[in-house]
Amino acid sequence: MFKLLALTLILSTIGAIAAEMYIPALPFIGASFHASDTLIQYSFTAFIFGSLAPALFFGSLADCYGRRKVIMIALVVGLLGTVGCLYSDSVYAFIFYRFVQGFGFSSTNGIGRALLRDHFEGKEFAKYSSYLSMAFALSVDVTPFLGGVIQHHFNWRAIFVFLFLFNLVSLAVAWKFPFRAVAQIRKFNLKNMFRDYKVICINREYMHYNLIATLMYSVFMAYLAVAAFIWETRLGLTPDDFGLLALFLSGFYVAGCYINSYLVRYGLEKVLQLGVFLVLCSGFILFSFALNDILSKLQFFLVLGLIFFASGLVFANASALAMSSINDNFASASALFSFSSVAGSAVITAIINLFNPTSVMPLALTIIILAIAAHIILFTLKNFSQVNYAEQSS
């Protein structure tokens, strides 16, 4: 059990760590390349876009040939992207290698979730997902803090040295892990891949929960896209302070995950609805602050704390409800789940990058719109379930 959770944690976090650790250093990276804030922001978007389509292929390959080979290939490609970022001599090279990083790490989170689904389902899956989410939050949210410390004492390239070493450790752990053999090795081809994804996509229950997770993940990524600029440029935090603040915010997420592990006994969907409602409330509170131009460090921190807490109620349950509706091709279903989240967040971050990164209003409106959309999907799903129940009873 420990080995399974350890590997799942590594696979689930390495992409997020690579995406987020350099965020406190973004203004400094832009200055070193003599690039504008808007241009250097696209290194974040490039990572997200690099994570898109490959995830679908890697997920299908993992169902065909097993998890080990696909994971090793993904980690090696991610390693190449990390080395490229480390030795980049222009902002455009840096953005390109961030894309390569995203390409490599595109499948790790999805396959990590598939490994967990190989062993658990339903409420048990949700429970272990909550535990994993707590560990995920602690490891991921420590990285901006660590990134800020490294930037303060060394420079931004040292951050990618750390990522390089962590990537090597991940390769070693994955190499030694005793993966389960696939039930039946089958030849990979595009026709079978699209057929598998078609079967998954017509599963309405899966797609509803997938879309809710995508919308809520986009809220999180929209914040990350502008976080350094709001906290450091507008509110005056140092990179060290920003990283420490991210560490404190993770406490709200961990609290949400911990409470969720107990609340799931009352129904996964009810807890999911509560989480989405809290995100919507956060959006309106932030909107009122932005409208009156009275945002303080404490106000922003508390609003974000509520969002992080609500995320702890949303992600594990949306994932559990979606994956429990699938009977086979877990890696493909998990890859599509990750793909949808990344694709949605890529669009949202690309849009929010068009606005002033120090302005809070675009972020507030983004949160409100995404949370309302998630509520509409939940309402649609509830009506769909009631219609199905009525048809089965008649």
mmCIF file of C-alpha atoms in Angstrom:
data_model
loop_
_atom_site.group_PDB
_atom_site.id
_atom_site.type_symbol
_atom_site.label_atom_id
_atom_site.label_comp_id
_atom_site.label_asym_id
_atom_site.label_seq_id
_atom_site.Cartn_x
_atom_site.Cartn_y
_atom_site.Cartn_z
ATOM 1 C CA MET A 1 0.000 0.000 0.000
ATOM 2 C CA PHE A 2 2.798 2.438 0.904
ATOM 3 C CA LYS A 3 4.618 1.848 -2.377
ATOM 4 C CA LEU A 4 1.401 2.392 -4.330
ATOM 5 C CA LEU A 5 0.577 5.654 -2.573
ATOM 6 C CA ALA A 6 4.186 6.860 -2.804
ATOM 7 C CA LEU A 7 4.382 6.308 -6.558
ATOM 8 C CA THR A 8 0.900 7.720 -7.091
ATOM 9 C CA LEU A 9 1.921 10.816 -5.137
ATOM 10 C CA ILE A 10 5.085 11.264 -7.209
ATOM 11 C CA LEU A 11 3.237 10.842 -10.495
ATOM 12 C CA SER A 12 0.438 13.135 -9.388
ATOM 13 C CA THR A 13 2.739 15.911 -8.208
ATOM 14 C CA ILE A 14 5.711 16.026 -10.554
ATOM 15 C CA GLY A 15 3.795 17.858 -13.267
ATOM 16 C CA ALA A 16 2.266 20.325 -10.822
ATOM 17 C CA ILE A 17 5.622 20.897 -9.132
ATOM 18 C CA ALA A 18 7.239 21.595 -12.504
ATOM 19 C CA ALA A 19 4.378 23.944 -13.377
ATOM 20 C CA GLU A 20 4.309 25.895 -10.107
ATOM 21 C CA MET A 21 7.736 25.929 -8.499
ATOM 22 C CA TYR A 22 9.075 28.690 -10.727
ATOM 23 C CA ILE A 23 6.044 30.987 -10.244
ATOM 24 C CA PRO A 24 7.638 33.191 -7.508
ATOM 25 C CA ALA A 25 10.554 33.766 -9.895
ATOM 26 C CA LEU A 26 8.445 34.767 -12.926
ATOM 27 C CA PRO A 27 9.163 38.517 -12.673
ATOM 28 C CA PHE A 28 12.896 37.766 -12.303
ATOM 29 C CA ILE A 29 12.935 35.351 -15.248
ATOM 30 C CA GLY A 30 11.253 37.997 -17.379
ATOM 31 C CA ALA A 31 13.821 40.582 -16.276
ATOM 32 C CA SER A 32 16.746 38.253 -17.054
ATOM 33 C CA PHE A 33 15.459 37.799 -20.616
ATOM 34 C CA HIS A 34 14.413 41.475 -20.903
ATOM 35 C CA ALA A 35 10.863 40.240 -21.595
ATOM 36 C CA SER A 36 7.552 41.817 -20.637
ATOM 37 C CA ASP A 37 5.381 40.414 -17.867
ATOM 38 C CA THR A 38 2.795 39.356 -20.448
ATOM 39 C CA LEU A 39 5.345 37.481 -22.575
ATOM 40 C CA ILE A 40 6.902 35.574 -19.671
ATOM 41 C CA GLN A 41 3.406 34.601 -18.496
ATOM 42 C CA TYR A 42 3.095 32.571 -21.690
ATOM 43 C CA SER A 43 5.738 30.183 -20.360
ATOM 44 C CA PHE A 44 3.039 29.053 -17.928
ATOM 45 C CA THR A 45 0.462 28.777 -20.710
ATOM 46 C CA ALA A 46 2.976 26.894 -22.916
ATOM 47 C CA PHE A 47 3.402 24.260 -20.198
ATOM 48 C CA ILE A 48 -0.361 23.795 -20.058
ATOM 49 C CA PHE A 49 -0.731 23.532 -23.843
ATOM 50 C CA GLY A 50 2.137 21.038 -23.934
ATOM 51 C CA SER A 51 0.129 18.882 -21.523
ATOM 52 C CA LEU A 52 -2.903 18.607 -23.793
ATOM 53 C CA ALA A 53 -3.058 16.051 -26.626
ATOM 54 C CA PRO A 54 -0.166 13.768 -25.509
ATOM 55 C CA ALA A 55 -2.126 12.808 -22.390
ATOM 56 C CA LEU A 56 -4.754 11.066 -24.528
ATOM 57 C CA PHE A 57 -2.163 9.025 -26.422
ATOM 58 C CA PHE A 58 -0.201 8.149 -23.296
ATOM 59 C CA GLY A 59 -3.380 7.060 -21.507
ATOM 60 C CA SER A 60 -4.394 4.757 -24.344
ATOM 61 C CA LEU A 61 -0.851 3.369 -24.600
ATOM 62 C CA ALA A 62 -0.876 2.612 -20.865
ATOM 63 C CA ASP A 63 -4.076 0.575 -21.291
ATOM 64 C CA CYS A 64 -2.567 -1.314 -24.227
ATOM 65 C CA TYR A 65 0.981 -2.007 -23.066
ATOM 66 C CA GLY A 66 0.944 -1.380 -19.320
ATOM 67 C CA ARG A 67 1.915 1.521 -17.103
ATOM 68 C CA ARG A 68 5.694 1.112 -16.744
ATOM 69 C CA LYS A 69 6.892 1.879 -20.285
ATOM 70 C CA VAL A 70 4.615 4.866 -20.721
ATOM 71 C CA ILE A 71 5.588 6.366 -17.371
ATOM 72 C CA MET A 72 9.306 5.991 -18.095
ATOM 73 C CA ILE A 73 8.999 7.630 -21.528
ATOM 74 C CA ALA A 74 6.950 10.500 -20.080
ATOM 75 C CA LEU A 75 9.459 11.154 -17.294
ATOM 76 C CA VAL A 76 12.406 11.129 -19.710
ATOM 77 C CA VAL A 77 10.719 13.681 -22.007
ATOM 78 C CA GLY A 78 9.932 15.839 -18.984
ATOM 79 C CA LEU A 79 13.573 15.596 -17.937
ATOM 80 C CA LEU A 80 14.701 16.845 -21.370
ATOM 81 C CA GLY A 81 12.355 19.810 -21.077
ATOM 82 C CA THR A 82 13.744 20.648 -17.632
ATOM 83 C CA VAL A 83 17.312 20.604 -18.921
ATOM 84 C CA GLY A 84 16.270 22.806 -21.838
ATOM 85 C CA CYS A 85 14.740 25.384 -19.473
ATOM 86 C CA LEU A 86 17.866 25.339 -17.347
ATOM 87 C CA TYR A 87 20.129 26.231 -20.292
ATOM 88 C CA SER A 88 17.756 28.544 -22.209
ATOM 89 C CA ASP A 89 19.398 31.725 -23.487
ATOM 90 C CA SER A 90 16.248 33.511 -24.686
ATOM 91 C CA VAL A 91 12.657 33.882 -23.553
ATOM 92 C CA TYR A 92 11.420 32.088 -26.674
ATOM 93 C CA ALA A 93 13.676 29.079 -26.040
ATOM 94 C CA PHE A 94 12.493 29.056 -22.436
ATOM 95 C CA ILE A 95 8.833 29.073 -23.497
ATOM 96 C CA PHE A 96 9.512 26.245 -25.981
ATOM 97 C CA TYR A 97 11.164 24.032 -23.377
ATOM 98 C CA ARG A 98 8.339 24.734 -20.960
ATOM 99 C CA PHE A 99 6.116 23.284 -23.679
ATOM 100 C CA VAL A 100 8.379 20.199 -23.815
ATOM 101 C CA GLN A 101 8.151 19.866 -20.035
ATOM 102 C CA GLY A 102 4.371 19.942 -20.232
ATOM 103 C CA PHE A 103 4.444 17.386 -23.060
ATOM 104 C CA GLY A 104 6.466 14.977 -20.950
ATOM 105 C CA PHE A 105 4.495 15.370 -17.738
ATOM 106 C CA SER A 106 1.129 15.350 -19.528
ATOM 107 C CA SER A 107 0.356 11.748 -18.609
ATOM 108 C CA THR A 108 1.843 11.366 -15.147
ATOM 109 C CA ASN A 109 -1.138 12.681 -13.195
ATOM 110 C CA GLY A 110 -3.627 10.668 -15.249
ATOM 111 C CA ILE A 111 -1.709 7.414 -14.927
ATOM 112 C CA GLY A 112 -1.226 8.073 -11.218
ATOM 113 C CA ARG A 113 -5.005 8.315 -10.834
ATOM 114 C CA ALA A 114 -5.405 5.155 -12.935
ATOM 115 C CA LEU A 115 -3.035 3.278 -10.609
ATOM 116 C CA LEU A 116 -5.246 4.227 -7.685
ATOM 117 C CA ARG A 117 -8.375 3.198 -9.608
ATOM 118 C CA ASP A 118 -6.733 -0.174 -10.376
ATOM 119 C CA HIS A 119 -7.052 -0.932 -6.673
ATOM 120 C CA PHE A 120 -10.045 1.077 -5.384
ATOM 121 C CA GLU A 121 -13.442 2.440 -6.439
ATOM 122 C CA GLY A 122 -16.407 4.418 -5.092
ATOM 123 C CA LYS A 123 -16.194 5.797 -1.555
ATOM 124 C CA GLU A 124 -12.967 3.922 -0.919
ATOM 125 C CA PHE A 125 -11.439 5.583 -3.977
ATOM 126 C CA ALA A 126 -12.698 8.972 -2.711
ATOM 127 C CA LYS A 127 -11.232 8.329 0.735
ATOM 128 C CA TYR A 128 -7.782 7.460 -0.567
ATOM 129 C CA SER A 129 -8.042 10.311 -3.062
ATOM 130 C CA SER A 130 -8.598 12.662 -0.124
ATOM 131 C CA TYR A 131 -5.536 11.320 1.674
ATOM 132 C CA LEU A 132 -3.546 11.605 -1.532
ATOM 133 C CA SER A 133 -4.861 15.118 -2.078
ATOM 134 C CA MET A 134 -3.649 16.152 1.367
ATOM 135 C CA ALA A 135 -0.174 14.861 0.608
ATOM 136 C CA PHE A 136 -0.414 16.405 -2.858
ATOM 137 C CA ALA A 137 -1.291 19.808 -1.393
ATOM 138 C CA LEU A 138 1.565 19.701 1.093
ATOM 139 C CA SER A 139 4.126 18.706 -1.536
ATOM 140 C CA VAL A 140 2.879 21.000 -4.290
ATOM 141 C CA ASP A 141 2.313 24.061 -2.121
ATOM 142 C CA VAL A 142 5.704 23.670 -0.501
ATOM 143 C CA THR A 143 7.267 24.105 -3.939
ATOM 144 C CA PRO A 144 6.352 27.797 -4.463
ATOM 145 C CA PHE A 145 7.783 28.449 -1.005
ATOM 146 C CA LEU A 146 10.916 26.503 -1.884
ATOM 147 C CA GLY A 147 11.032 28.219 -5.266
ATOM 148 C CA GLY A 148 10.887 31.614 -3.553
ATOM 149 C CA VAL A 149 13.687 30.652 -1.165
ATOM 150 C CA ILE A 150 15.865 29.364 -4.009
ATOM 151 C CA GLN A 151 15.229 32.523 -6.040
ATOM 152 C CA HIS A 152 16.104 34.710 -3.054
ATOM 153 C CA HIS A 153 19.359 32.925 -2.208
ATOM 154 C CA PHE A 154 20.461 31.798 -5.666
ATOM 155 C CA ASN A 155 18.634 32.500 -8.949
ATOM 156 C CA TRP A 156 15.825 31.122 -11.088
ATOM 157 C CA ARG A 157 18.044 28.579 -12.862
ATOM 158 C CA ALA A 158 18.719 26.879 -9.520
ATOM 159 C CA ILE A 159 14.974 26.103 -9.399
ATOM 160 C CA PHE A 160 15.362 23.996 -12.534
ATOM 161 C CA VAL A 161 18.401 22.263 -11.046
ATOM 162 C CA PHE A 162 16.117 21.154 -8.197
ATOM 163 C CA LEU A 163 13.471 19.995 -10.693
ATOM 164 C CA PHE A 164 16.140 18.032 -12.575
ATOM 165 C CA LEU A 165 17.159 16.171 -9.409
ATOM 166 C CA PHE A 166 13.547 15.479 -8.433
ATOM 167 C CA ASN A 167 12.932 14.127 -11.948
ATOM 168 C CA LEU A 168 15.841 11.706 -11.554
ATOM 169 C CA VAL A 169 14.454 10.442 -8.232
ATOM 170 C CA SER A 170 11.039 9.958 -9.859
ATOM 171 C CA LEU A 171 12.587 7.868 -12.626
ATOM 172 C CA ALA A 172 14.341 5.666 -10.072
ATOM 173 C CA VAL A 173 11.155 5.078 -8.033
ATOM 174 C CA ALA A 174 9.067 4.304 -11.139
ATOM 175 C CA TRP A 175 11.718 1.900 -12.442
ATOM 176 C CA LYS A 176 11.657 -0.197 -9.261
ATOM 177 C CA PHE A 177 7.878 -0.238 -8.732
ATOM 178 C CA PRO A 178 6.170 -3.661 -9.284
ATOM 179 C CA PHE A 179 3.417 -2.616 -11.715
ATOM 180 C CA ARG A 180 0.500 -4.933 -12.323
ATOM 181 C CA ALA A 181 0.456 -6.474 -15.765
ATOM 182 C CA VAL A 182 -2.388 -5.377 -18.026
ATOM 183 C CA ALA A 183 -5.195 -7.924 -18.290
ATOM 184 C CA GLN A 184 -4.612 -8.367 -21.999
ATOM 185 C CA ILE A 185 -1.891 -6.736 -24.082
ATOM 186 C CA ARG A 186 -3.402 -5.406 -27.304
ATOM 187 C CA LYS A 187 -1.903 -3.594 -30.224
ATOM 188 C CA PHE A 188 -2.233 0.163 -30.167
ATOM 189 C CA ASN A 189 -3.818 1.913 -33.105
ATOM 190 C CA LEU A 190 -5.635 5.189 -33.545
ATOM 191 C CA LYS A 191 -8.918 3.520 -34.471
ATOM 192 C CA ASN A 192 -9.056 1.594 -31.201
ATOM 193 C CA MET A 193 -7.954 4.662 -29.250
ATOM 194 C CA PHE A 194 -10.720 6.847 -30.665
ATOM 195 C CA ARG A 195 -13.213 4.022 -30.147
ATOM 196 C CA ASP A 196 -12.255 3.770 -26.476
ATOM 197 C CA TYR A 197 -12.540 7.510 -25.985
ATOM 198 C CA LYS A 198 -15.877 7.568 -27.789
ATOM 199 C CA VAL A 199 -17.226 4.975 -25.356
ATOM 200 C CA ILE A 200 -15.970 7.044 -22.432
ATOM 201 C CA CYS A 201 -17.354 10.315 -23.828
ATOM 202 C CA ILE A 202 -20.879 8.952 -24.252
ATOM 203 C CA ASN A 203 -20.890 8.090 -20.548
ATOM 204 C CA ARG A 204 -22.921 11.099 -19.482
ATOM 205 C CA GLU A 205 -22.268 10.688 -15.780
ATOM 206 C CA TYR A 206 -18.509 10.593 -16.337
ATOM 207 C CA MET A 207 -18.559 13.662 -18.589
ATOM 208 C CA HIS A 208 -20.642 15.726 -16.164
ATOM 209 C CA TYR A 209 -18.231 15.187 -13.277
ATOM 210 C CA ASN A 210 -15.280 15.601 -15.625
ATOM 211 C CA LEU A 211 -16.551 19.036 -16.712
ATOM 212 C CA ILE A 212 -17.137 20.131 -13.115
ATOM 213 C CA ALA A 213 -13.555 19.203 -12.220
ATOM 214 C CA THR A 214 -12.334 21.038 -15.328
ATOM 215 C CA LEU A 215 -14.159 24.235 -14.376
ATOM 216 C CA MET A 216 -12.916 24.163 -10.799
ATOM 217 C CA TYR A 217 -9.346 23.330 -11.859
ATOM 218 C CA SER A 218 -9.493 26.301 -14.232
ATOM 219 C CA VAL A 219 -10.327 28.530 -11.241
ATOM 220 C CA PHE A 220 -7.175 27.305 -9.522
ATOM 221 C CA MET A 221 -4.973 27.758 -12.605
ATOM 222 C CA ALA A 222 -6.406 31.213 -13.369
ATOM 223 C CA TYR A 223 -5.249 32.288 -9.920
ATOM 224 C CA LEU A 224 -1.777 30.789 -10.433
ATOM 225 C CA ALA A 225 -1.388 32.628 -13.752
ATOM 226 C CA VAL A 226 -1.615 36.014 -12.011
ATOM 227 C CA ALA A 227 -0.639 35.131 -8.436
ATOM 228 C CA ALA A 228 2.967 36.356 -8.500
ATOM 229 C CA PHE A 229 2.009 39.648 -10.116
ATOM 230 C CA ILE A 230 -0.836 40.417 -7.701
ATOM 231 C CA TRP A 231 1.052 39.401 -4.581
ATOM 232 C CA GLU A 232 4.511 40.709 -5.492
ATOM 233 C CA THR A 233 3.872 43.639 -7.841
ATOM 234 C CA ARG A 234 0.574 44.962 -6.486
ATOM 235 C CA LEU A 235 0.624 43.940 -2.828
ATOM 236 C CA GLY A 236 4.389 44.169 -2.348
ATOM 237 C CA LEU A 237 5.366 40.684 -1.166
ATOM 238 C CA THR A 238 8.881 39.360 -1.717
ATOM 239 C CA PRO A 239 9.366 35.986 -3.464
ATOM 240 C CA ASP A 240 10.135 34.475 -0.031
ATOM 241 C CA ASP A 241 6.910 35.875 1.415
ATOM 242 C CA PHE A 242 4.919 34.733 -1.589
ATOM 243 C CA GLY A 243 6.221 31.182 -1.257
ATOM 244 C CA LEU A 244 5.490 31.157 2.471
ATOM 245 C CA LEU A 245 1.973 32.414 1.815
ATOM 246 C CA ALA A 246 1.421 29.582 -0.668
ATOM 247 C CA LEU A 247 2.469 27.187 2.069
ATOM 248 C CA PHE A 248 -0.140 28.649 4.439
ATOM 249 C CA LEU A 249 -2.818 28.461 1.742
ATOM 250 C CA SER A 250 -2.113 24.761 1.371
ATOM 251 C CA GLY A 251 -3.320 24.399 4.944
ATOM 252 C CA PHE A 252 -6.814 25.387 3.821
ATOM 253 C CA TYR A 253 -6.674 22.787 1.048
ATOM 254 C CA VAL A 254 -5.438 20.094 3.418
ATOM 255 C CA ALA A 255 -8.237 20.994 5.847
ATOM 256 C CA GLY A 256 -10.770 20.628 3.049
ATOM 257 C CA CYS A 257 -9.364 17.240 2.049
ATOM 258 C CA TYR A 258 -9.285 16.047 5.668
ATOM 259 C CA ILE A 259 -12.870 17.097 6.337
ATOM 260 C CA ASN A 260 -13.895 15.583 3.017
ATOM 261 C CA SER A 261 -12.567 12.169 4.096
ATOM 262 C CA TYR A 262 -15.266 12.228 6.825
ATOM 263 C CA LEU A 263 -18.032 13.967 4.880
ATOM 264 C CA VAL A 264 -18.038 11.408 2.046
ATOM 265 C CA ARG A 265 -20.180 9.119 4.210
ATOM 266 C CA TYR A 266 -23.048 11.574 3.664
ATOM 267 C CA GLY A 267 -22.755 11.352 -0.116
ATOM 268 C CA LEU A 268 -20.058 12.391 -2.559
ATOM 269 C CA GLU A 269 -22.362 14.563 -4.652
ATOM 270 C CA LYS A 270 -23.624 16.592 -1.678
ATOM 271 C CA VAL A 271 -20.076 17.413 -0.628
ATOM 272 C CA LEU A 272 -19.205 18.269 -4.223
ATOM 273 C CA GLN A 273 -22.140 20.695 -4.399
ATOM 274 C CA LEU A 274 -20.999 22.345 -1.173
ATOM 275 C CA GLY A 275 -17.493 22.833 -2.556
ATOM 276 C CA VAL A 276 -18.729 24.436 -5.786
ATOM 277 C CA PHE A 277 -21.060 26.749 -3.818
ATOM 278 C CA LEU A 278 -18.171 27.950 -1.636
ATOM 279 C CA VAL A 279 -16.104 28.749 -4.739
ATOM 280 C CA LEU A 280 -18.999 30.811 -6.099
ATOM 281 C CA CYS A 281 -19.245 32.723 -2.808
ATOM 282 C CA SER A 282 -15.508 33.401 -2.956
ATOM 283 C CA GLY A 283 -15.844 34.834 -6.444
ATOM 284 C CA PHE A 284 -18.550 37.285 -5.392
ATOM 285 C CA ILE A 285 -16.566 38.374 -2.315
ATOM 286 C CA LEU A 286 -13.474 39.007 -4.448
ATOM 287 C CA PHE A 287 -15.625 40.868 -6.992
ATOM 288 C CA SER A 288 -16.898 43.222 -4.272
ATOM 289 C CA PHE A 289 -13.328 43.952 -3.163
ATOM 290 C CA ALA A 290 -12.226 44.615 -6.745
ATOM 291 C CA LEU A 291 -15.262 46.805 -7.458
ATOM 292 C CA ASN A 292 -14.501 49.027 -4.477
ATOM 293 C CA ASP A 293 -10.718 48.834 -4.979
ATOM 294 C CA ILE A 294 -10.156 47.984 -1.314
ATOM 295 C CA LEU A 295 -8.195 44.739 -1.628
ATOM 296 C CA SER A 296 -5.721 44.156 1.204
ATOM 297 C CA LYS A 297 -3.315 41.300 1.768
ATOM 298 C CA LEU A 298 -5.512 39.809 4.506
ATOM 299 C CA GLN A 299 -8.702 40.085 2.433
ATOM 300 C CA PHE A 300 -7.103 38.401 -0.569
ATOM 301 C CA PHE A 301 -5.592 35.694 1.617
ATOM 302 C CA LEU A 302 -8.916 34.838 3.272
ATOM 303 C CA VAL A 303 -10.796 34.690 -0.037
ATOM 304 C CA LEU A 304 -8.138 32.409 -1.471
ATOM 305 C CA GLY A 305 -8.259 30.309 1.696
ATOM 306 C CA LEU A 306 -11.959 29.704 1.109
ATOM 307 C CA ILE A 307 -11.273 28.706 -2.512
ATOM 308 C CA PHE A 308 -8.491 26.336 -1.479
ATOM 309 C CA PHE A 309 -10.696 24.796 1.233
ATOM 310 C CA ALA A 310 -13.545 24.323 -1.260
ATOM 311 C CA SER A 311 -11.132 22.733 -3.737
ATOM 312 C CA GLY A 312 -10.406 20.059 -1.139
ATOM 313 C CA LEU A 313 -14.113 19.185 -1.234
ATOM 314 C CA VAL A 314 -14.357 19.264 -5.017
ATOM 315 C CA PHE A 315 -11.448 17.485 -6.671
ATOM 316 C CA ALA A 316 -11.385 14.130 -4.858
ATOM 317 C CA ASN A 317 -15.165 13.699 -5.141
ATOM 318 C CA ALA A 318 -15.433 14.773 -8.777
ATOM 319 C CA SER A 319 -12.609 12.374 -9.625
ATOM 320 C CA ALA A 320 -14.137 9.505 -7.624
ATOM 321 C CA LEU A 321 -17.618 9.989 -9.113
ATOM 322 C CA ALA A 322 -16.252 10.196 -12.650
ATOM 323 C CA MET A 323 -13.856 7.255 -12.403
ATOM 324 C CA SER A 324 -16.338 5.016 -10.559
ATOM 325 C CA SER A 325 -18.697 5.280 -13.515
ATOM 326 C CA ILE A 326 -16.045 3.576 -15.702
ATOM 327 C CA ASN A 327 -15.663 -0.206 -15.763
ATOM 328 C CA ASP A 328 -12.487 -0.569 -17.845
ATOM 329 C CA ASN A 329 -9.819 1.421 -19.737
ATOM 330 C CA PHE A 330 -9.047 3.263 -16.512
ATOM 331 C CA ALA A 331 -5.854 4.874 -17.850
ATOM 332 C CA SER A 332 -7.692 6.241 -20.884
ATOM 333 C CA ALA A 333 -10.534 7.565 -18.720
ATOM 334 C CA SER A 334 -8.047 9.112 -16.308
ATOM 335 C CA ALA A 335 -6.057 10.609 -19.188
ATOM 336 C CA LEU A 336 -9.224 12.186 -20.602
ATOM 337 C CA PHE A 337 -10.037 13.513 -17.135
ATOM 338 C CA SER A 338 -6.619 15.177 -16.922
ATOM 339 C CA PHE A 339 -6.775 16.322 -20.555
ATOM 340 C CA SER A 340 -10.084 18.064 -20.000
ATOM 341 C CA SER A 341 -8.803 19.879 -16.923
ATOM 342 C CA VAL A 342 -5.626 20.987 -18.649
ATOM 343 C CA ALA A 343 -7.417 21.990 -21.866
ATOM 344 C CA GLY A 344 -9.975 24.040 -19.995
ATOM 345 C CA SER A 345 -7.355 25.734 -17.839
ATOM 346 C CA ALA A 346 -5.185 26.428 -20.912
ATOM 347 C CA VAL A 347 -8.027 28.372 -22.499
ATOM 348 C CA ILE A 348 -8.807 30.237 -19.280
ATOM 349 C CA THR A 349 -5.191 31.181 -18.551
ATOM 350 C CA ALA A 350 -4.690 32.298 -22.159
ATOM 351 C CA ILE A 351 -7.732 34.579 -21.802
ATOM 352 C CA ILE A 352 -6.745 35.968 -18.410
ATOM 353 C CA ASN A 353 -3.249 36.684 -19.747
ATOM 354 C CA LEU A 354 -4.844 39.243 -22.087
ATOM 355 C CA PHE A 355 -5.639 41.484 -19.112
ATOM 356 C CA ASN A 356 -3.492 43.412 -16.667
ATOM 357 C CA PRO A 357 -1.903 40.692 -14.477
ATOM 358 C CA THR A 358 -2.034 42.939 -11.393
ATOM 359 C CA SER A 359 -5.796 43.552 -11.720
ATOM 360 C CA VAL A 360 -8.084 41.485 -9.486
ATOM 361 C CA MET A 361 -11.305 42.081 -11.425
ATOM 362 C CA PRO A 362 -10.571 39.627 -14.307
ATOM 363 C CA LEU A 363 -9.791 36.919 -11.745
ATOM 364 C CA ALA A 364 -12.980 37.587 -9.777
ATOM 365 C CA LEU A 365 -15.175 37.482 -12.884
ATOM 366 C CA THR A 366 -13.458 34.280 -14.059
ATOM 367 C CA ILE A 367 -14.173 32.563 -10.727
ATOM 368 C CA ILE A 368 -17.836 33.628 -10.776
ATOM 369 C CA ILE A 369 -18.447 32.516 -14.369
ATOM 370 C CA LEU A 370 -16.756 29.131 -13.892
ATOM 371 C CA ALA A 371 -18.559 28.426 -10.605
ATOM 372 C CA ILE A 372 -21.959 29.318 -12.124
ATOM 373 C CA ALA A 373 -21.232 26.969 -15.045
ATOM 374 C CA ALA A 374 -20.380 24.178 -12.575
ATOM 375 C CA HIS A 375 -23.676 24.752 -10.732
ATOM 376 C CA ILE A 376 -25.592 24.513 -14.011
ATOM 377 C CA ILE A 377 -23.916 21.166 -14.764
ATOM 378 C CA LEU A 378 -24.736 19.868 -11.275
ATOM 379 C CA PHE A 379 -28.378 20.908 -11.746
ATOM 380 C CA THR A 380 -28.492 19.214 -15.166
ATOM 381 C CA LEU A 381 -26.977 16.035 -13.750
ATOM 382 C CA LYS A 382 -29.511 15.977 -10.906
ATOM 383 C CA ASN A 383 -32.407 16.259 -13.346
ATOM 384 C CA PHE A 384 -30.855 13.601 -15.576
ATOM 385 C CA SER A 385 -30.568 11.206 -12.610
ATOM 386 C CA GLN A 386 -34.191 11.814 -11.608
ATOM 387 C CA VAL A 387 -35.408 11.125 -15.160
ATOM 388 C CA ASN A 388 -33.379 7.905 -15.287
ATOM 389 C CA TYR A 389 -34.782 6.798 -11.928
ATOM 390 C CA ALA A 390 -38.359 7.523 -13.068
ATOM 391 C CA GLU A 391 -37.826 5.557 -16.291
ATOM 392 C CA GLN A 392 -36.380 2.572 -14.435
ATOM 393 C CA SER A 393 -39.256 2.590 -11.921
ATOM 394 C CA SER A 394 -41.996 2.694 -14.568
#
